Amino acid sequence: MMIHARASDEDPIGIIAAVHGPVVDIACDHLPPLHRALCSALDSERYTFEVYQHLDERHVRAITLHSTGGLQRGMPVFDTGAPLRVPVSPDCLGRLLNVFGEPLDGGPALSSKQFRNILGQPVPLHQTVSASGILETGIKVIDLLCPFIRGGKTGLFGGAGIGKTVLITEFMHAIVALHQGVSVFAGVGERIREGHELWHEMQQAGVMPHTLMVFGQMDESPGVRFRVSLAALSYAEFLRDSLGKEVLFLVDNVFRFVQAGSEISGLLGRMPATVGYQPTLMSEVAELQDRIISTTQGAITSVQAIYVPADDMTDPAVTSILNHLDTSVILTRSQASKGFYPAVDPLQSSSKLMDRHFLGDRHYGVAEGVREHLARYRELEDIISMLGLEELSETDRRIVVRARKLQRYLTQPFHVTSAFTGIAGASVSLQQTLQDCEAFLRGEFDDVPEDQCYMRGRMREASR
């Protein structure tokens, strides 16, 4: 354990008075401050608690960060003298860690005497820098219609099973291959199968030496799932400040962070608020999001997967996260059902910086032209299904033909799925995407069959 208790000959701060699932009430001689890490031990088993409430002048209520099996009344509790913190070192790259900074990959513990508080304060305003420029991903639909902003925050919204984790994994591959940056991945409430597969995929792709993974698994305490994203963010801040590199901070899944906060809120006896969420929802999301920021020393670009309950974008958790983002990539079940992967909805997805002055005239004009074609096709879909394509005007028929080919062109095979699909992954530069889309809009590919536009990289490859 990386949180060191005081010497064993010191008196304990108190004893365990009650255990209710992950909630532990502790009778104390003097009250420790909120969010102080306390610890207890039984044989070789060690337990860590985080203080959440002062019940009265003698008792505190804490959440245990381990399984509570073996805890009993009367066990002595010691003060670690600090909040929850993790050891930080440049050696952390290439490692798989838990919320305490302990190795999960079977390797040695991090040899570091430097620690970082996971509840650190946001950077002072005068040291921050604004988002600047596009961070190319090589993914056509994203770079064209909802570009990632260097130093910005991007959300991947979608229901269950439509490709959020695959898209995040591909982006991790891209940041190393295209930008020689480093990635910090926070697995919040990950299934052990997903975590195991992701770890091995990163090793096979050769990007693990530039990646740090921090996991809080689904079967762990809500306290762990609630804090693991902040622990991973502490590592991202350390790498930003010490290396000065492009740091990509990925979270899968922010909704599980909200869920863990809701569990803790219920365990502490707080009254639920809108749709059963915790009353502290907005401040908890802001506590995470406001620390994801770029400074004069380095940039943190964040990509966050957000599960959308019942595909309802008006859910309070979804809207509270949405308010903090620069770019929103919406993955829809209707796109996935048509076989369009990545299942990004080009009309719902957007970026706050889709602006002519930021993107330039060419990129902005092509993106608007593609959106206009796709929007017009969506308007005409009902008419086509009832009356047929022949009843449309010549202009509308031409728009529909080009829109259908653009839909298929914006699909793309990924490097991280090539082992499963048998299709080699493709990465397409933004300039090549703009060139191809301009050719579609001018009608240069009107004679190319639709199936030759599907799941390809550049159109030069499709027309061979």
CSV table of C-alpha atoms in Angstrom, one decimal:
chain,number,residue,atom,x,y,z
A,1,MET,CA,0.0,0.0,0.0
A,2,MET,CA,1.4,3.4,-1.0
A,3,ILE,CA,-0.4,5.3,1.8
A,4,HIS,CA,1.8,4.9,4.9
A,5,ALA,CA,0.3,4.8,8.4
A,6,ARG,CA,2.0,6.3,11.3
A,7,ALA,CA,4.4,4.2,13.3
A,8,SER,CA,2.8,1.2,15.0
A,9,ASP,CA,3.8,2.3,18.4
A,10,GLU,CA,1.6,5.5,18.1
A,11,ASP,CA,-1.8,5.5,19.6
A,12,PRO,CA,-4.7,4.9,17.1
A,13,ILE,CA,-7.0,7.8,16.3
A,14,GLY,CA,-10.1,5.8,17.2
A,15,ILE,CA,-11.9,2.5,16.8
A,16,ILE,CA,-14.5,1.1,14.4
A,17,ALA,CA,-18.0,1.6,15.9
A,18,ALA,CA,-20.2,0.2,13.1
A,19,VAL,CA,-19.9,-1.3,9.6
A,20,HIS,CA,-22.8,-1.0,7.1
A,21,GLY,CA,-21.5,-2.4,3.8
A,22,PRO,CA,-18.9,-0.1,2.5
A,23,VAL,CA,-19.8,2.6,5.1
A,24,VAL,CA,-17.8,2.5,8.3
A,25,ASP,CA,-18.5,4.7,11.4
A,26,ILE,CA,-15.4,5.4,13.5
A,27,ALA,CA,-15.4,6.7,17.1
A,28,CYS,CA,-12.5,9.1,17.3
A,29,ASP,CA,-10.5,10.8,20.1
A,30,HIS,CA,-10.2,13.9,17.8
A,31,LEU,CA,-11.9,14.4,14.5
A,32,PRO,CA,-9.8,14.0,11.4
A,33,PRO,CA,-10.5,16.5,8.5
A,34,LEU,CA,-12.8,15.6,5.7
A,35,HIS,CA,-11.2,13.4,2.9
A,36,ARG,CA,-8.4,12.4,5.3
A,37,ALA,CA,-7.2,8.8,4.5
A,38,LEU,CA,-7.4,6.5,7.6
A,39,CYS,CA,-6.3,2.9,7.8
A,40,SER,CA,-6.6,-0.3,9.8
A,41,ALA,CA,-5.1,-3.7,9.6
A,42,LEU,CA,-6.1,-7.3,10.4
A,43,ASP,CA,-3.3,-9.9,10.1
A,44,SER,CA,-1.8,-9.2,6.7
A,45,GLU,CA,-4.9,-7.5,5.4
A,46,ARG,CA,-4.9,-3.7,5.2
A,47,TYR,CA,-7.9,-1.4,4.9
A,48,THR,CA,-8.1,2.2,3.8
A,49,PHE,CA,-11.0,4.6,4.6
A,50,GLU,CA,-11.8,8.1,3.3
A,51,VAL,CA,-13.6,10.4,5.7
A,52,TYR,CA,-16.8,11.8,4.2
A,53,GLN,CA,-18.9,13.1,7.2
A,54,HIS,CA,-18.5,14.3,10.7
A,55,LEU,CA,-21.5,12.8,12.5
A,56,ASP,CA,-20.9,14.6,15.9
A,57,GLU,CA,-18.0,15.7,17.9
A,58,ARG,CA,-16.7,12.1,18.4
A,59,HIS,CA,-17.8,10.2,15.3
A,60,VAL,CA,-17.0,10.3,11.6
A,61,ARG,CA,-18.5,8.3,8.7
A,62,ALA,CA,-16.0,7.0,6.1
A,63,ILE,CA,-16.2,4.9,2.9
A,64,THR,CA,-13.9,1.9,2.8
A,65,LEU,CA,-11.7,1.5,-0.3
A,66,HIS,CA,-11.5,-2.3,0.0
A,67,SER,CA,-13.7,-5.2,0.6
A,68,THR,CA,-15.1,-5.0,4.1
A,69,GLY,CA,-14.7,-8.7,4.8
A,70,GLY,CA,-13.0,-9.2,8.1
A,71,LEU,CA,-13.8,-5.7,9.5
A,72,GLN,CA,-15.3,-5.8,13.0
A,73,ARG,CA,-16.2,-3.4,15.8
A,74,GLY,CA,-13.4,-2.3,18.1
A,75,MET,CA,-10.6,-2.6,15.5
A,76,PRO,CA,-8.1,0.3,16.0
A,77,VAL,CA,-8.0,2.9,13.2
A,78,PHE,CA,-4.9,5.0,12.5
A,79,ASP,CA,-4.5,8.4,10.8
A,80,THR,CA,-2.2,8.4,7.7
A,81,GLY,CA,-1.6,12.1,8.1
A,82,ALA,CA,-2.7,12.9,4.5
A,83,PRO,CA,-5.5,12.7,2.0
A,84,LEU,CA,-5.5,9.8,-0.5
A,85,ARG,CA,-2.4,10.2,-2.7
A,86,VAL,CA,-0.5,8.2,-5.3
A,87,PRO,CA,3.3,7.8,-6.0
A,88,VAL,CA,4.3,9.6,-9.2
A,89,SER,CA,7.4,9.0,-11.3
A,90,PRO,CA,8.3,9.0,-15.0
A,91,ASP,CA,8.6,5.2,-14.6
A,92,CYS,CA,4.8,5.0,-14.4
A,93,LEU,CA,4.5,4.9,-18.2
A,94,GLY,CA,3.9,1.4,-19.5
A,95,ARG,CA,2.3,0.3,-16.2
A,96,LEU,CA,-1.1,-0.9,-15.1
A,97,LEU,CA,-2.0,0.5,-11.7
A,98,ASN,CA,-4.9,0.7,-9.2
A,99,VAL,CA,-6.3,3.7,-7.4
A,100,PHE,CA,-3.5,3.6,-4.8
A,101,GLY,CA,-0.8,3.5,-7.4
A,102,GLU,CA,-0.1,-0.2,-6.8
A,103,PRO,CA,0.8,-2.4,-9.8
A,104,LEU,CA,-1.9,-4.7,-11.3
A,105,ASP,CA,0.5,-6.0,-14.0
A,106,GLY,CA,2.6,-8.2,-11.8
A,107,GLY,CA,5.6,-5.8,-12.0
A,108,PRO,CA,7.5,-4.1,-9.2
A,109,ALA,CA,6.0,-1.3,-7.2
A,110,LEU,CA,6.8,2.3,-8.4
A,111,SER,CA,10.1,3.3,-6.8
A,112,SER,CA,9.2,6.9,-6.0
A,113,LYS,CA,9.3,9.1,-2.9
A,114,GLN,CA,7.2,11.8,-4.5
A,115,PHE,CA,3.5,11.6,-3.9
A,116,ARG,CA,0.6,13.6,-5.4
A,117,ASN,CA,-2.7,14.3,-3.7
A,118,ILE,CA,-5.6,13.0,-5.9
A,119,LEU,CA,-7.8,15.8,-4.7
A,120,GLY,CA,-5.5,18.5,-6.0
A,121,GLN,CA,-6.7,22.0,-6.8
A,122,PRO,CA,-7.3,23.3,-10.4
A,123,VAL,CA,-4.4,25.3,-11.9
A,124,PRO,CA,-4.6,29.0,-11.2
A,125,LEU,CA,-6.3,30.9,-14.0
A,126,HIS,CA,-3.2,32.9,-15.0
A,127,GLN,CA,-1.2,29.7,-15.7
A,128,THR,CA,-3.8,28.2,-18.0
A,129,VAL,CA,-3.8,28.4,-21.8
A,130,SER,CA,-6.8,28.1,-24.1
A,131,ALA,CA,-7.4,25.3,-26.5
A,132,SER,CA,-5.4,25.7,-29.8
A,133,GLY,CA,-5.6,23.9,-33.1
A,134,ILE,CA,-7.1,20.6,-34.2
A,135,LEU,CA,-5.7,17.4,-32.9
A,136,GLU,CA,-5.9,15.1,-35.9
A,137,THR,CA,-7.0,11.5,-35.2
A,138,GLY,CA,-6.9,10.0,-38.7
A,139,ILE,CA,-10.6,9.1,-38.3
A,140,LYS,CA,-12.4,10.8,-41.2
A,141,VAL,CA,-15.8,11.6,-39.7
A,142,ILE,CA,-14.4,13.1,-36.5
A,143,ASP,CA,-11.6,15.1,-38.2
A,144,LEU,CA,-14.1,16.6,-40.7
A,145,LEU,CA,-17.3,17.2,-38.8
A,146,CYS,CA,-16.5,17.2,-35.0
A,147,PRO,CA,-12.7,17.8,-34.8
A,148,PHE,CA,-10.9,17.1,-31.5
A,149,ILE,CA,-9.4,20.3,-30.1
A,150,ARG,CA,-5.8,20.3,-28.8
A,151,GLY,CA,-6.0,20.9,-25.1
A,152,GLY,CA,-9.8,20.6,-25.2
A,153,LYS,CA,-12.4,18.1,-23.8
A,154,THR,CA,-14.3,15.7,-26.0
A,155,GLY,CA,-17.2,13.4,-25.1
A,156,LEU,CA,-18.1,10.2,-26.9
A,157,PHE,CA,-21.8,9.8,-26.1
A,158,GLY,CA,-23.7,6.5,-26.8
A,159,GLY,CA,-25.8,3.7,-25.4
A,160,ALA,CA,-24.5,0.2,-24.6
A,161,GLY,CA,-22.6,-1.7,-27.2
A,162,ILE,CA,-22.2,0.8,-30.1
A,163,GLY,CA,-18.5,1.3,-30.0
A,164,LYS,CA,-17.4,3.9,-27.4
A,165,THR,CA,-14.5,1.8,-26.1
A,166,VAL,CA,-13.3,0.8,-29.5
A,167,LEU,CA,-13.3,4.4,-30.6
A,168,ILE,CA,-11.3,5.4,-27.5
A,169,THR,CA,-8.8,2.5,-28.1
A,170,GLU,CA,-8.3,3.7,-31.7
A,171,PHE,CA,-7.7,7.2,-30.5
A,172,MET,CA,-5.0,6.0,-28.1
A,173,HIS,CA,-3.3,4.3,-31.0
A,174,ALA,CA,-3.5,7.5,-33.0
A,175,ILE,CA,-2.1,9.8,-30.4
A,176,VAL,CA,1.1,7.7,-30.2
A,177,ALA,CA,1.4,7.0,-33.9
A,178,LEU,CA,0.6,10.5,-35.1
A,179,HIS,CA,1.7,12.8,-32.3
A,180,GLN,CA,4.3,10.8,-30.3
A,181,GLY,CA,2.4,11.8,-27.1
A,182,VAL,CA,1.6,9.9,-24.0
A,183,SER,CA,-1.8,8.5,-22.9
A,184,VAL,CA,-3.3,8.1,-19.4
A,185,PHE,CA,-6.3,5.8,-19.4
A,186,ALA,CA,-8.8,5.8,-16.5
A,187,GLY,CA,-10.9,2.6,-16.4
A,188,VAL,CA,-13.9,3.6,-14.2
A,189,GLY,CA,-15.9,0.5,-13.2
A,190,GLU,CA,-14.4,-1.5,-16.0
A,191,ARG,CA,-15.3,-5.2,-16.4
A,192,ILE,CA,-12.2,-7.3,-15.8
A,193,ARG,CA,-12.5,-8.8,-19.3
A,194,GLU,CA,-12.5,-5.4,-20.9
A,195,GLY,CA,-9.5,-4.3,-18.9
A,196,HIS,CA,-7.6,-7.4,-19.7
A,197,GLU,CA,-8.3,-7.2,-23.4
A,198,LEU,CA,-7.5,-3.5,-23.6
A,199,TRP,CA,-4.1,-4.0,-21.8
A,200,HIS,CA,-3.1,-6.8,-24.3
A,201,GLU,CA,-4.4,-4.8,-27.3
A,202,MET,CA,-2.2,-1.9,-26.3
A,203,GLN,CA,0.8,-4.2,-25.9
A,204,GLN,CA,0.2,-5.8,-29.3
A,205,ALA,CA,-0.2,-2.4,-30.9
A,206,GLY,CA,3.2,-1.3,-29.5
A,207,VAL,CA,1.8,1.8,-27.7
A,208,MET,CA,1.9,0.5,-24.1
A,209,PRO,CA,5.4,2.0,-23.4
A,210,HIS,CA,3.8,5.4,-23.9
A,211,THR,CA,0.6,4.6,-22.0
A,212,LEU,CA,-0.4,4.5,-18.3
A,213,MET,CA,-3.6,2.6,-17.3
A,214,VAL,CA,-5.3,3.1,-13.9
A,215,PHE,CA,-8.2,0.8,-13.2
A,216,GLY,CA,-11.0,0.8,-10.6
A,217,GLN,CA,-12.9,-2.4,-11.5
A,218,MET,CA,-16.6,-3.0,-11.4
A,219,ASP,CA,-16.5,-5.4,-8.4
A,220,GLU,CA,-14.6,-2.9,-6.2
A,221,SER,CA,-16.0,-0.5,-3.6
A,222,PRO,CA,-17.9,2.6,-4.9
A,223,GLY,CA,-15.2,4.6,-3.1
A,224,VAL,CA,-12.6,3.2,-5.5
A,225,ARG,CA,-14.8,3.7,-8.6
A,226,PHE,CA,-15.4,7.3,-7.5
A,227,ARG,CA,-11.8,8.2,-7.0
A,228,VAL,CA,-10.0,6.3,-9.8
A,229,SER,CA,-10.6,9.0,-12.4
A,230,LEU,CA,-9.0,11.6,-10.0
A,231,ALA,CA,-6.1,9.3,-9.4
A,232,ALA,CA,-5.5,8.9,-13.1
A,233,LEU,CA,-5.9,12.6,-13.6
A,234,SER,CA,-3.2,13.2,-11.0
A,235,TYR,CA,-0.8,11.1,-13.1
A,236,ALA,CA,-1.8,13.1,-16.2
A,237,GLU,CA,-1.1,16.4,-14.4
A,238,PHE,CA,2.3,15.0,-13.3
A,239,LEU,CA,3.2,14.0,-16.9
A,240,ARG,CA,2.0,17.4,-18.2
A,241,ASP,CA,4.1,19.3,-15.7
A,242,SER,CA,7.2,17.1,-15.7
A,243,LEU,CA,7.5,16.0,-19.4
A,244,GLY,CA,5.8,19.0,-21.1
A,245,LYS,CA,4.4,16.5,-23.7
A,246,GLU,CA,1.0,16.2,-25.4
A,247,VAL,CA,-0.9,14.2,-22.7
A,248,LEU,CA,-4.0,12.4,-23.8
A,249,PHE,CA,-6.3,11.7,-20.8
A,250,LEU,CA,-9.0,9.1,-21.6
A,251,VAL,CA,-11.9,8.1,-19.3
A,252,ASP,CA,-14.1,5.1,-19.8
A,253,ASN,CA,-16.7,5.7,-18.5
A,254,VAL,CA,-17.6,9.0,-16.9
A,255,PHE,CA,-21.2,7.8,-16.3
A,256,ARG,CA,-19.9,5.1,-14.0
A,257,PHE,CA,-18.1,7.9,-12.1
A,258,VAL,CA,-21.5,9.6,-11.6
A,259,GLN,CA,-23.0,6.2,-10.6
A,260,ALA,CA,-20.4,5.6,-8.0
A,261,GLY,CA,-21.0,9.1,-6.6
A,262,SER,CA,-24.7,8.3,-6.5
A,263,GLU,CA,-24.0,5.1,-4.5
A,264,ILE,CA,-21.9,6.9,-2.0
A,265,SER,CA,-24.5,9.6,-1.6
A,266,GLY,CA,-27.2,7.0,-0.9
A,267,LEU,CA,-24.9,5.2,1.6
A,268,LEU,CA,-24.3,8.5,3.4
A,269,GLY,CA,-28.1,9.0,3.7
A,270,ARG,CA,-28.4,12.1,1.5
A,271,MET,CA,-31.8,12.8,-0.1
A,272,PRO,CA,-31.7,12.0,-3.8
A,273,ALA,CA,-32.4,14.8,-6.3
A,274,THR,CA,-33.5,14.9,-9.9
A,275,VAL,CA,-34.3,11.4,-11.4
A,276,GLY,CA,-32.7,9.8,-8.3
A,277,TYR,CA,-29.2,11.3,-8.8
A,278,GLN,CA,-27.2,12.7,-5.9
A,279,PRO,CA,-27.8,16.4,-5.0
A,280,THR,CA,-24.0,17.0,-5.4
A,281,LEU,CA,-24.0,15.8,-9.1
A,282,MET,CA,-23.0,19.2,-10.7
A,283,SER,CA,-20.2,19.9,-8.2
A,284,GLU,CA,-18.8,16.4,-8.5
A,285,VAL,CA,-18.6,16.5,-12.3
A,286,ALA,CA,-17.1,20.0,-12.1
A,287,GLU,CA,-14.5,18.7,-9.6
A,288,LEU,CA,-13.2,16.3,-12.2
A,289,GLN,CA,-13.7,18.4,-15.4
A,290,ASP,CA,-12.2,21.7,-14.1
A,291,ARG,CA,-8.8,20.0,-13.5
A,292,ILE,CA,-8.5,18.8,-17.1
A,293,ILE,CA,-6.7,21.8,-18.4
A,294,SER,CA,-3.6,22.9,-20.3
A,295,THR,CA,-0.9,25.1,-18.9
A,296,THR,CA,2.1,26.9,-20.1
A,297,GLN,CA,4.1,23.7,-19.3
A,298,GLY,CA,2.1,21.2,-21.3
A,299,ALA,CA,-1.3,20.3,-22.7
A,300,ILE,CA,-3.9,17.7,-21.6
A,301,THR,CA,-6.4,16.7,-24.2
A,302,SER,CA,-9.3,14.7,-22.8
A,303,VAL,CA,-11.5,12.1,-24.5
A,304,GLN,CA,-14.3,10.8,-22.3
A,305,ALA,CA,-16.8,8.0,-23.0
A,306,ILE,CA,-20.2,8.7,-21.6
A,307,TYR,CA,-22.9,6.1,-21.4
A,308,VAL,CA,-26.3,7.5,-22.3
A,309,PRO,CA,-29.0,5.7,-20.2
A,310,ALA,CA,-31.8,4.4,-22.4
A,311,ASP,CA,-30.3,6.5,-25.3
A,312,ASP,CA,-31.8,9.6,-23.6
A,313,MET,CA,-29.6,12.7,-24.2
A,314,THR,CA,-31.7,14.7,-21.7
A,315,ASP,CA,-30.6,12.6,-18.7
A,316,PRO,CA,-29.4,14.9,-15.9
A,317,ALA,CA,-26.0,13.2,-15.7
A,318,VAL,CA,-25.5,13.5,-19.5
A,319,THR,CA,-26.4,17.2,-19.6
A,320,SER,CA,-24.2,18.1,-16.6
A,321,ILE,CA,-21.2,16.5,-18.3
A,322,LEU,CA,-22.1,18.0,-21.7
A,323,ASN,CA,-21.8,21.5,-20.3
A,324,HIS,CA,-18.1,21.1,-19.8
A,325,LEU,CA,-17.1,19.7,-23.2
A,326,ASP,CA,-15.7,21.4,-26.3
A,327,THR,CA,-16.7,18.6,-28.7
A,328,SER,CA,-19.6,16.2,-28.5
A,329,VAL,CA,-19.4,13.0,-30.6
A,330,ILE,CA,-22.8,11.3,-30.6
A,331,LEU,CA,-22.9,7.6,-31.4
A,332,THR,CA,-26.3,6.3,-32.3
A,333,ARG,CA,-28.0,2.9,-32.6
A,334,SER,CA,-29.5,3.9,-35.9
A,335,GLN,CA,-26.0,4.3,-37.5
A,336,ALA,CA,-24.8,1.1,-35.9
A,337,SER,CA,-27.9,-0.8,-37.2
A,338,LYS,CA,-27.0,0.3,-40.8
A,339,GLY,CA,-23.5,-1.0,-40.4
A,340,PHE,CA,-21.9,2.4,-40.4
A,341,TYR,CA,-18.9,2.2,-38.1
A,342,PRO,CA,-17.8,4.3,-36.3
A,343,ALA,CA,-21.5,4.8,-35.5
A,344,VAL,CA,-21.1,8.6,-35.3
A,345,ASP,CA,-24.2,10.6,-36.2
A,346,PRO,CA,-22.8,13.4,-38.4
A,347,LEU,CA,-25.7,15.7,-37.8
A,348,GLN,CA,-26.0,15.4,-34.0
A,349,SER,CA,-22.3,15.6,-33.3
A,350,SER,CA,-20.8,19.0,-33.0
A,351,SER,CA,-17.9,21.1,-31.8
A,352,LYS,CA,-17.9,24.6,-30.2
A,353,LEU,CA,-15.0,25.5,-32.5
A,354,MET,CA,-16.7,24.6,-35.8
A,355,ASP,CA,-16.0,28.2,-36.9
A,356,ARG,CA,-14.7,29.6,-40.2
A,357,HIS,CA,-12.0,31.6,-38.4
A,358,PHE,CA,-10.7,28.6,-36.4
A,359,LEU,CA,-11.0,25.9,-39.1
A,360,GLY,CA,-10.2,28.0,-42.1
A,361,ASP,CA,-12.5,28.6,-45.2
A,362,ARG,CA,-11.8,25.3,-46.9
A,363,HIS,CA,-12.4,22.9,-43.9
A,364,TYR,CA,-15.5,24.9,-42.8
A,365,GLY,CA,-16.9,25.0,-46.4
A,366,VAL,CA,-16.5,21.3,-47.0
A,367,ALA,CA,-17.9,20.3,-43.6
A,368,GLU,CA,-21.0,22.5,-44.2
A,369,GLY,CA,-21.4,21.0,-47.7
A,370,VAL,CA,-21.3,17.4,-46.4
A,371,ARG,CA,-23.7,18.3,-43.6
A,372,GLU,CA,-26.2,19.9,-46.0
A,373,HIS,CA,-26.2,16.8,-48.2
A,374,LEU,CA,-26.7,14.5,-45.3
A,375,ALA,CA,-29.4,16.7,-43.8
A,376,ARG,CA,-31.3,16.9,-47.1
A,377,TYR,CA,-31.1,13.1,-47.5
A,378,ARG,CA,-32.5,12.6,-44.0
A,379,GLU,CA,-35.4,14.9,-44.9
A,380,LEU,CA,-36.2,13.0,-48.1
A,381,GLU,CA,-35.9,9.5,-46.6
A,382,ASP,CA,-39.6,9.2,-45.8
A,383,ILE,CA,-40.6,10.4,-49.3
A,384,ILE,CA,-38.2,7.9,-50.9
A,385,SER,CA,-39.5,5.0,-48.8
A,386,MET,CA,-43.2,5.8,-49.8
A,387,LEU,CA,-42.8,7.0,-53.4
A,388,GLY,CA,-39.4,5.9,-54.5
A,389,LEU,CA,-36.3,7.8,-55.7
A,390,GLU,CA,-37.8,8.4,-59.2
A,391,GLU,CA,-40.4,10.8,-57.8
A,392,LEU,CA,-37.7,13.3,-56.7
A,393,SER,CA,-36.4,16.2,-58.7
A,394,GLU,CA,-33.2,15.8,-60.6
A,395,THR,CA,-31.4,18.0,-58.1
A,396,ASP,CA,-32.7,16.0,-55.1
A,397,ARG,CA,-31.8,12.7,-56.8
A,398,ARG,CA,-28.2,13.9,-57.2
A,399,ILE,CA,-28.0,15.0,-53.6
A,400,VAL,CA,-29.3,11.7,-52.4
A,401,VAL,CA,-26.9,9.7,-54.5
A,402,ARG,CA,-23.9,11.8,-53.2
A,403,ALA,CA,-25.2,11.7,-49.6
A,404,ARG,CA,-25.4,7.9,-49.6
A,405,LYS,CA,-21.9,7.6,-50.9
A,406,LEU,CA,-20.7,10.2,-48.3
A,407,GLN,CA,-22.3,8.1,-45.6
A,408,ARG,CA,-20.4,5.1,-46.7
A,409,TYR,CA,-17.1,7.0,-47.2
A,410,LEU,CA,-17.3,8.3,-43.6
A,411,THR,CA,-17.1,4.7,-42.3
A,412,GLN,CA,-13.6,3.4,-41.6
A,413,PRO,CA,-11.8,0.2,-40.6
A,414,PHE,CA,-9.8,0.6,-37.3
A,415,HIS,CA,-6.3,-0.7,-36.5
A,416,VAL,CA,-7.5,-2.1,-33.2
A,417,THR,CA,-10.3,-4.2,-34.8
A,418,SER,CA,-8.3,-5.6,-37.7
A,419,ALA,CA,-7.6,-8.8,-35.8
A,420,PHE,CA,-11.4,-9.4,-35.5
A,421,THR,CA,-12.6,-8.1,-38.9
A,422,GLY,CA,-9.8,-9.2,-41.1
A,423,ILE,CA,-9.8,-5.7,-42.7
A,424,ALA,CA,-6.5,-3.7,-42.3
A,425,GLY,CA,-6.9,-0.5,-40.3
A,426,ALA,CA,-6.8,2.8,-42.2
A,427,SER,CA,-5.7,6.3,-41.0
A,428,VAL,CA,-6.6,9.2,-43.3
A,429,SER,CA,-5.1,12.7,-43.0
A,430,LEU,CA,-7.5,15.7,-42.7
A,431,GLN,CA,-6.2,17.1,-46.0
A,432,GLN,CA,-6.9,13.8,-47.8
A,433,THR,CA,-10.4,13.7,-46.3
A,434,LEU,CA,-11.1,17.2,-47.4
A,435,GLN,CA,-9.9,16.4,-50.9
A,436,ASP,CA,-12.1,13.3,-51.2
A,437,CYS,CA,-15.2,15.1,-49.9
A,438,GLU,CA,-14.7,18.0,-52.3
A,439,ALA,CA,-14.6,15.5,-55.1
A,440,PHE,CA,-17.8,13.9,-53.8
A,441,LEU,CA,-19.6,17.3,-53.7
A,442,ARG,CA,-18.4,18.1,-57.2
A,443,GLY,CA,-19.7,14.8,-58.5
A,444,GLU,CA,-16.4,13.2,-59.5
A,445,PHE,CA,-17.4,9.9,-57.9
A,446,ASP,CA,-21.0,9.8,-59.1
A,447,ASP,CA,-20.1,6.8,-61.3
A,448,VAL,CA,-18.4,4.8,-58.4
A,449,PRO,CA,-20.6,2.1,-56.9
A,450,GLU,CA,-21.7,2.7,-53.3
A,451,ASP,CA,-20.1,-0.5,-52.0
A,452,GLN,CA,-16.7,0.8,-53.2
A,453,CYS,CA,-17.0,3.7,-50.8
A,454,TYR,CA,-17.7,1.6,-47.7
A,455,MET,CA,-15.1,0.7,-45.1
A,456,ARG,CA,-12.2,2.2,-47.0
A,457,GLY,CA,-9.5,4.7,-46.3
A,458,ARG,CA,-8.8,7.1,-49.1
A,459,MET,CA,-11.0,7.1,-52.2
A,460,ARG,CA,-7.9,6.6,-54.4
A,461,GLU,CA,-7.8,3.1,-52.8
A,462,ALA,CA,-11.5,2.5,-53.3
A,463,SER,CA,-11.4,3.4,-57.1
A,464,ARG,CA,-8.6,0.9,-57.9
